[in-house]
CSV table of C-alpha atoms and ligand atoms in Angstrom, one decimal:
chain,number,residue,atom,x,y,z
A,1158,MET,CA,104.2,92.0,82.6
A,1159,ILE,CA,101.5,91.4,80.5
A,1160,ILE,CA,97.1,91.3,80.9
A,1161,ILE,CA,95.4,88.9,79.6
A,1162,GLN,CA,91.3,88.6,79.2
A,1163,SER,CA,90.5,86.0,77.3
A,1164,ILE,CA,90.6,82.0,78.5
A,1165,GLN,CA,92.1,81.0,75.2
A,1166,GLU,CA,94.7,83.1,75.0
A,1167,MET,CA,95.5,82.2,79.0
A,1168,GLN,CA,95.6,78.5,78.3
A,1169,GLN,CA,98.1,79.0,74.9
A,1170,ALA,CA,100.5,81.1,76.8
A,1171,ILE,CA,100.7,78.4,79.4
A,1172,VAL,CA,101.1,75.8,76.8
A,1173,THR,CA,104.3,77.8,75.3
A,1174,GLU,CA,105.6,78.4,78.5
A,1175,LYS,CA,105.5,74.8,79.6
A,1176,LYS,CA,106.8,73.4,76.0
A,1177,ASN,CA,109.7,75.6,77.3
A,1178,GLY,CA,110.1,73.7,80.7
A,1179,HIS,CA,109.0,76.6,82.5
A,1180,SER,CA,107.5,75.7,85.9
A,1181,ILE,CA,103.8,78.1,86.3
A,1182,GLY,CA,103.1,79.6,89.8
A,1183,PHE,CA,99.6,80.7,90.4
A,1184,VAL,CA,98.0,83.4,92.5
A,1185,PRO,CA,94.1,83.6,92.9
A,1186,THR,CA,92.9,86.8,94.1
A,1187,MET,CA,90.1,89.5,93.6
A,1188,GLY,CA,92.2,92.4,93.5
A,1189,TYR,CA,92.7,95.6,95.2
A,1190,LEU,CA,95.8,94.4,96.2
A,1191,HIS,CA,97.8,94.9,99.2
A,1192,GLU,CA,100.7,93.4,101.1
A,1193,GLY,CA,99.3,90.0,101.9
A,1194,HIS,CA,98.5,89.0,98.2
A,1195,LEU,CA,102.0,90.6,97.2
A,1196,SER,CA,103.6,88.2,99.6
A,1197,LEU,CA,102.0,85.6,97.7
A,1198,ALA,CA,103.2,86.6,94.4
A,1199,GLU,CA,106.8,87.0,95.6
A,1200,ARG,CA,106.9,83.7,96.9
A,1201,ALA,CA,105.4,82.5,93.3
A,1202,SER,CA,108.3,84.3,91.7
A,1203,GLN,CA,111.0,82.8,93.7
A,1204,GLU,CA,109.7,79.4,93.2
A,1205,ASN,CA,108.5,79.2,89.9
A,1206,ASP,CA,109.6,80.4,86.3
A,1207,PHE,CA,106.4,82.0,85.2
A,1208,VAL,CA,103.8,83.7,87.5
A,1209,VAL,CA,100.1,84.2,87.0
A,1210,MET,CA,97.9,86.1,89.1
A,1211,SER,CA,94.1,86.2,88.3
A,1212,VAL,CA,92.1,89.2,89.2
A,1213,PHE,CA,88.8,88.0,89.6
A,1214,VAL,CA,85.6,89.0,92.1
A,1215,ASN,CA,83.7,86.0,91.6
A,1216,PRO,CA,80.0,86.7,91.9
A,1217,LEU,CA,79.3,82.8,92.5
A,1218,GLN,CA,81.2,83.3,95.9
A,1219,PHE,CA,79.1,85.9,97.1
A,1220,GLY,CA,75.6,85.5,98.7
A,1221,PRO,CA,72.4,87.8,97.7
A,1222,ASN,CA,73.0,89.9,100.8
A,1223,GLU,CA,76.8,90.3,100.7
A,1224,ASP,CA,79.4,92.8,99.4
A,1225,PHE,CA,79.7,92.0,96.1
A,1226,ASP,CA,78.8,95.5,94.7
A,1227,GLN,CA,80.6,97.4,97.5
A,1228,TYR,CA,84.1,94.8,97.1
A,1229,PRO,CA,86.5,97.6,96.5
A,1230,ARG,CA,88.2,97.7,93.0
A,1231,ASN,CA,91.0,99.2,91.5
A,1232,PHE,CA,92.8,97.5,88.6
A,1233,GLU,CA,95.4,100.2,87.7
A,1234,GLN,CA,96.7,100.1,91.1
A,1235,ASP,CA,96.9,96.2,91.0
A,1236,GLU,CA,98.7,96.3,87.8
A,1237,GLN,CA,101.5,98.5,89.3
A,1238,TYR,CA,101.7,96.3,92.4
A,1239,ALA,CA,101.7,92.8,90.8
A,1240,LYS,CA,104.4,94.0,88.2
A,1241,LYS,CA,106.8,94.9,91.2
A,1242,ALA,CA,105.9,91.6,92.9
A,1243,GLY,CA,107.2,89.8,90.0
A,1244,VAL,CA,103.9,88.7,88.1
A,1245,ASP,CA,104.2,88.0,84.7
A,1246,VAL,CA,100.7,87.7,83.5
A,1247,ILE,CA,97.5,89.4,85.0
A,1248,PHE,CA,94.5,86.9,84.1
A,1249,TYR,CA,91.5,89.5,84.1
A,1250,PRO,CA,88.7,88.0,82.8
A,1251,SER,CA,85.3,89.4,82.5
A,1252,ILE,CA,82.4,87.8,84.0
A,1253,LYS,CA,81.2,86.9,80.6
A,1254,GLU,CA,84.5,85.3,79.9
A,1255,MET,CA,84.2,83.1,83.1
A,1256,TYR,CA,80.3,82.6,83.1
A,1257,PRO,CA,79.1,83.0,79.6
A,1258,ASN,CA,76.1,80.6,80.3
A,1259,GLU,CA,74.0,79.6,83.5
A,1260,PRO,CA,76.6,76.8,84.7
A,1261,THR,CA,75.6,73.5,84.1
A,1262,VAL,CA,78.0,71.9,86.4
A,1263,THR,CA,79.2,73.5,90.0
A,1264,VAL,CA,81.2,72.0,93.0
A,1265,LYS,CA,80.0,71.2,96.2
A,1266,VAL,CA,81.8,70.9,98.9
A,1267,LYS,CA,80.6,68.4,101.4
A,1268,ARG,CA,83.0,68.7,104.3
A,1269,ARG,CA,85.0,71.3,106.3
A,1270,THR,CA,82.4,73.9,105.4
A,1271,ASP,CA,79.9,73.2,108.1
A,1272,VAL,CA,81.1,75.6,110.6
A,1273,LEU,CA,83.0,78.9,110.4
A,1274,CYS,CA,82.5,81.4,107.3
A,1275,GLY,CA,80.8,78.2,105.5
A,1276,GLN,CA,78.3,78.4,108.2
A,1277,SER,CA,77.8,81.9,107.8
A,1278,ARG,CA,77.9,82.2,104.3
A,1279,PRO,CA,75.9,79.4,102.9
A,1280,GLY,CA,77.3,78.3,99.3
A,1281,HIS,CA,80.4,80.7,99.7
A,1282,PHE,CA,83.0,77.8,99.5
A,1283,ASP,CA,80.7,76.1,96.6
A,1284,GLY,CA,81.3,79.1,94.6
A,1285,VAL,CA,85.2,79.2,95.7
A,1286,ALA,CA,85.8,75.5,94.7
A,1287,THR,CA,83.6,76.1,91.6
A,1288,VAL,CA,85.7,79.2,90.1
A,1289,LEU,CA,89.0,77.4,91.3
A,1290,SER,CA,88.4,74.4,89.2
A,1291,LYS,CA,87.8,76.4,86.1
A,1292,LEU,CA,91.1,78.5,86.9
A,1293,PHE,CA,92.9,75.8,87.6
A,1294,ASN,CA,91.9,74.2,84.2
A,1295,ILE,CA,92.9,77.5,82.5
A,1296,VAL,CA,96.0,78.2,84.0
A,1297,MET,CA,97.3,74.7,84.7
A,1298,PRO,CA,99.9,75.6,87.5
A,1299,ASP,CA,102.6,73.7,89.1
A,1300,ARG,CA,102.3,75.8,92.4
A,1301,VAL,CA,99.4,77.4,93.7
A,1302,TYR,CA,100.0,80.1,96.8
A,1303,PHE,CA,97.0,80.8,99.3
A,1304,GLY,CA,97.2,82.9,102.5
A,1305,MET,CA,96.5,81.3,105.7
A,1306,LYS,CA,94.4,84.7,106.7
A,1307,ASP,CA,91.8,82.8,104.9
A,1308,ALA,CA,92.4,79.2,106.6
A,1309,GLN,CA,89.3,77.7,106.0
A,1310,GLN,CA,89.8,78.4,102.5
A,1311,VAL,CA,93.5,76.4,102.4
A,1312,ALA,CA,91.6,73.2,104.1
A,1313,VAL,CA,89.1,73.6,101.5
A,1314,VAL,CA,91.4,74.1,98.5
A,1315,ASP,CA,93.4,71.0,99.8
A,1316,GLY,CA,90.5,69.0,99.9
A,1317,LEU,CA,89.6,70.4,96.4
A,1318,ILE,CA,93.1,69.3,94.9
A,1319,SER,CA,93.4,65.9,96.3
A,1320,ASP,CA,89.8,64.9,95.7
A,1321,MET,CA,89.7,66.2,91.9
A,1322,ASN,CA,93.2,64.8,91.4
A,1323,PHE,CA,94.5,68.5,90.0
A,1324,PRO,CA,98.5,67.9,89.4
A,1325,ILE,CA,99.1,71.2,91.7
A,1326,LYS,CA,101.0,71.6,94.9
A,1327,LEU,CA,99.2,73.8,97.5
A,1328,VAL,CA,101.6,76.5,99.0
A,1329,ALA,CA,99.8,78.0,102.3
A,1330,CYS,CA,101.7,81.5,103.3
A,1331,PRO,CA,101.5,83.3,106.7
A,1332,THR,CA,98.9,86.0,107.3
A,1333,VAL,CA,100.5,89.3,106.5
A,1334,ARG,CA,99.2,92.3,109.0
A,1335,GLU,CA,99.3,96.1,109.9
A,1336,GLU,CA,101.5,97.1,112.2
A,1337,ASP,CA,98.7,97.0,115.1
A,1338,GLY,CA,98.3,93.2,114.2
A,1339,LEU,CA,95.0,93.7,111.8
A,1340,ALA,CA,95.1,91.4,109.2
A,1341,LYS,CA,95.4,93.0,106.3
A,1342,SER,CA,92.3,92.8,103.8
A,1343,SER,CA,91.0,94.4,100.9
A,1344,ARG,CA,87.9,94.8,102.8
A,1345,ASN,CA,89.6,97.1,105.8
A,1346,VAL,CA,89.0,100.1,103.6
A,1347,ASN,CA,85.2,100.0,104.1
A,1348,LEU,CA,85.9,100.4,107.7
A,1349,SER,CA,85.1,103.6,109.3
A,1350,GLU,CA,88.0,105.3,111.4
A,1351,THR,CA,86.7,104.1,114.8
A,1352,GLU,CA,86.1,100.7,113.4
A,1353,ARG,CA,89.5,100.9,112.2
A,1354,GLN,CA,90.6,102.0,116.0
A,1355,GLU,CA,88.2,98.9,117.3
A,1356,ALA,CA,89.8,96.4,114.8
A,1357,PRO,CA,93.1,95.4,116.0
A,1358,VAL,CA,91.0,93.7,119.0
A,1359,LEU,CA,90.3,91.0,116.7
A,1360,TYR,CA,94.2,89.8,116.5
A,1361,ASP,CA,94.6,90.9,119.7
A,1362,SER,CA,92.2,88.1,121.6
A,1363,LEU,CA,93.8,85.5,119.3
A,1364,LYS,CA,97.5,86.2,120.9
A,1365,LYS,CA,95.8,86.2,124.5
A,1366,THR,CA,93.9,82.7,123.5
A,1367,LYS,CA,97.2,81.6,122.4
A,1368,GLU,CA,99.2,82.7,125.6
A,1369,VAL,CA,96.6,80.4,127.3
A,1370,TYR,CA,97.0,77.5,125.0
A,1371,GLU,CA,100.8,77.9,125.9
A,1372,THR,CA,100.7,77.6,129.3
A,1373,GLY,CA,99.6,74.1,128.6
A,1374,GLU,CA,95.8,74.6,128.4
A,1375,ARG,CA,94.4,72.0,126.0
A,1376,HIS,CA,90.6,72.0,126.9
A,1377,ALA,CA,89.1,73.3,123.6
A,1378,GLY,CA,86.0,74.7,125.7
A,1379,LYS,CA,88.4,76.7,127.9
A,1380,LEU,CA,90.1,77.9,124.8
A,1381,LYS,CA,87.0,79.4,123.3
A,1382,MET,CA,85.8,80.7,126.4
A,1383,VAL,CA,89.1,82.9,126.4
A,1384,LEU,CA,88.4,83.9,123.3
A,1385,LYS,CA,84.7,85.0,123.7
A,1386,GLU,CA,85.6,86.9,126.6
A,1387,ASN,CA,88.4,88.7,125.3
A,1388,LEU,CA,86.2,89.2,122.4
A,1389,ASN,CA,83.1,90.4,124.0
A,1390,ASP,CA,84.8,92.7,126.6
A,1391,ARG,CA,86.5,94.9,124.1
A,1392,LEU,CA,84.0,94.6,121.2
A,1393,ASN,CA,82.0,97.7,120.9
A,1394,LEU,CA,81.2,98.7,117.4
A,1395,GLY,CA,81.7,95.4,115.8
A,1396,ASN,CA,79.1,92.3,116.4
A,1397,LEU,CA,80.9,88.7,116.6
A,1398,ASP,CA,79.7,86.3,113.9
A,1399,TYR,CA,81.8,83.5,115.4
A,1400,ALA,CA,84.6,82.7,117.6
A,1401,GLU,CA,85.6,78.8,117.3
A,1402,VAL,CA,88.5,76.4,118.4
A,1403,LEU,CA,88.4,73.5,116.1
A,1404,THR,CA,90.9,70.8,114.5
A,1405,TYR,CA,93.1,71.7,111.4
A,1406,PRO,CA,92.7,71.2,108.8
A,1407,ASP,CA,89.4,69.1,109.2
A,1408,LEU,CA,87.6,71.8,111.2
A,1409,GLU,CA,86.0,69.3,113.5
A,1410,GLN,CA,85.0,70.1,117.2
A,1411,THR,CA,87.4,68.4,119.6
A,1412,ASP,CA,87.3,68.7,123.5
A,1413,ARG,CA,91.4,68.0,123.6
A,1414,CYS,CA,93.5,70.3,121.5
A,1415,ASN,CA,96.2,67.6,121.2
A,1416,GLY,CA,96.8,67.9,117.4
A,1417,LYS,CA,96.8,70.9,115.2
A,1418,ILE,CA,93.9,73.2,116.0
A,1419,ILE,CA,92.7,76.6,114.9
A,1420,VAL,CA,91.7,79.4,116.8
A,1421,ALA,CA,89.1,81.7,114.6
A,1422,LEU,CA,86.7,84.6,114.5
A,1423,ALA,CA,84.8,86.7,112.3
A,1424,VAL,CA,83.0,89.9,113.3
A,1425,LYS,CA,80.7,91.9,111.6
A,1426,TYR,CA,81.2,96.2,111.4
A,1427,SER,CA,78.7,98.1,109.5
A,1428,ARG,CA,80.3,97.9,105.7
A,1429,ALA,CA,82.7,95.0,106.5
A,1430,ARG,CA,83.0,91.9,107.8
A,1431,LEU,CA,86.4,90.8,109.3
A,1432,ILE,CA,87.5,87.5,109.6
A,1433,ASP,CA,91.3,86.1,111.9
A,1434,ASN,CA,92.5,83.0,112.6
A,1435,ILE,CA,96.0,81.6,114.3
A,1436,VAL,CA,96.8,77.9,113.9
A,1437,LEU,CA,98.6,75.9,117.0
A,1438,ASP,CA,100.5,72.9,116.6
A,1439,GLU,CA,102.4,71.6,119.8
A,1440,GLY,CA,105.8,71.9,119.4
A,1441,GLU,CA,105.5,74.2,116.4
A,1442,MET,CA,104.0,77.5,116.0
A,1443,SER,CA,102.5,78.5,112.4
A,1444,CYS,CA,101.0,81.2,110.9
B,1727,AMP,P1,91.3,87.7,98.1
B,1727,AMP,O1,91.8,88.6,97.2
B,1727,AMP,O2,90.9,88.2,99.5
B,1727,AMP,O3,90.4,86.8,97.6
B,1727,AMP,O4,92.7,87.1,98.6
B,1727,AMP,C1,93.5,86.3,97.5
B,1727,AMP,C2,94.9,85.4,98.3
B,1727,AMP,O5,95.5,86.6,99.2
B,1727,AMP,C3,94.0,84.6,99.1
B,1727,AMP,O6,94.8,83.4,99.1
B,1727,AMP,C4,94.0,85.2,100.4
B,1727,AMP,O7,94.2,84.1,101.5
B,1727,AMP,C5,95.6,85.8,100.5
B,1727,AMP,N1,95.3,86.7,101.5
B,1727,AMP,C6,94.8,87.9,101.5
B,1727,AMP,N2,94.6,88.5,102.8
B,1727,AMP,C7,96.2,88.2,102.8
B,1727,AMP,C8,96.9,88.5,104.1
B,1727,AMP,N3,96.9,89.1,105.1
B,1727,AMP,N4,98.1,87.7,104.3
B,1727,AMP,C9,98.6,86.7,103.8
B,1727,AMP,N5,97.3,86.6,102.2
B,1727,AMP,C10,96.5,87.3,102.2
């Protein structure tokens, strides 16, 4: 495994791989890797000849009062983990390499962002779509791997790839969890001990909502009430940011949950904002 920091070198390496007829799998991350990220890399390495993982904490997707500075970083550990997961290149550019000047062009996401994290974090998905457009042009992957932990991101990337005609297949992978159900996240290290003890309540409330859905309840308002009641009864340290039941991937309000729906929530702790979701589909349970 090698580390590449320059855009030009990265593009050259890809051109060489493509000349040799190799398929390219790409896993974009912000580093501080855990088993969630590694599951994407392992899958990418099973399905492609050459795997690139980017490690870049993208300032464009953080709001002015968000945790850009507090976001955990440990590149040496990332290197060891990525190598074991079958990554061939870590693309590790500096901010200056990615944004040498104030950008002339950025990407604006028009749909799927007026709810959930898009509503709580204005401009976040514009920053995500902008950096991904750059990374797609740098890595030129055949397949790109994203986690359903960030289901709204998957919905936005799905729109980005199809609207901008990137010749890339999007592969959405299931959420990897701790034994107590908490979704693995780089931000979990910023939870206090007592917050960490409370945090499994998030997934537990999603499971309770799924149980009610499985009894045949299809009224979105009722499912949302179950979710909110479960969270409000059991959250002491965390503050509920949102709890929603929406169509997926369009992320629209609905009365009846007949097609694919997402049950999603975000909770703010003192130094970490956690998100989680489940996608439910009649006849098929996913992620
Ligand atoms: P991040 O470094 O948080 O930007 O995440 C990079 C990629 O890893 C994104 O596609 C995330 O959805 C994915 N990811 C993060 N946590 C998990 C998890 N617990 N399970 C599966 N994928 C994850």
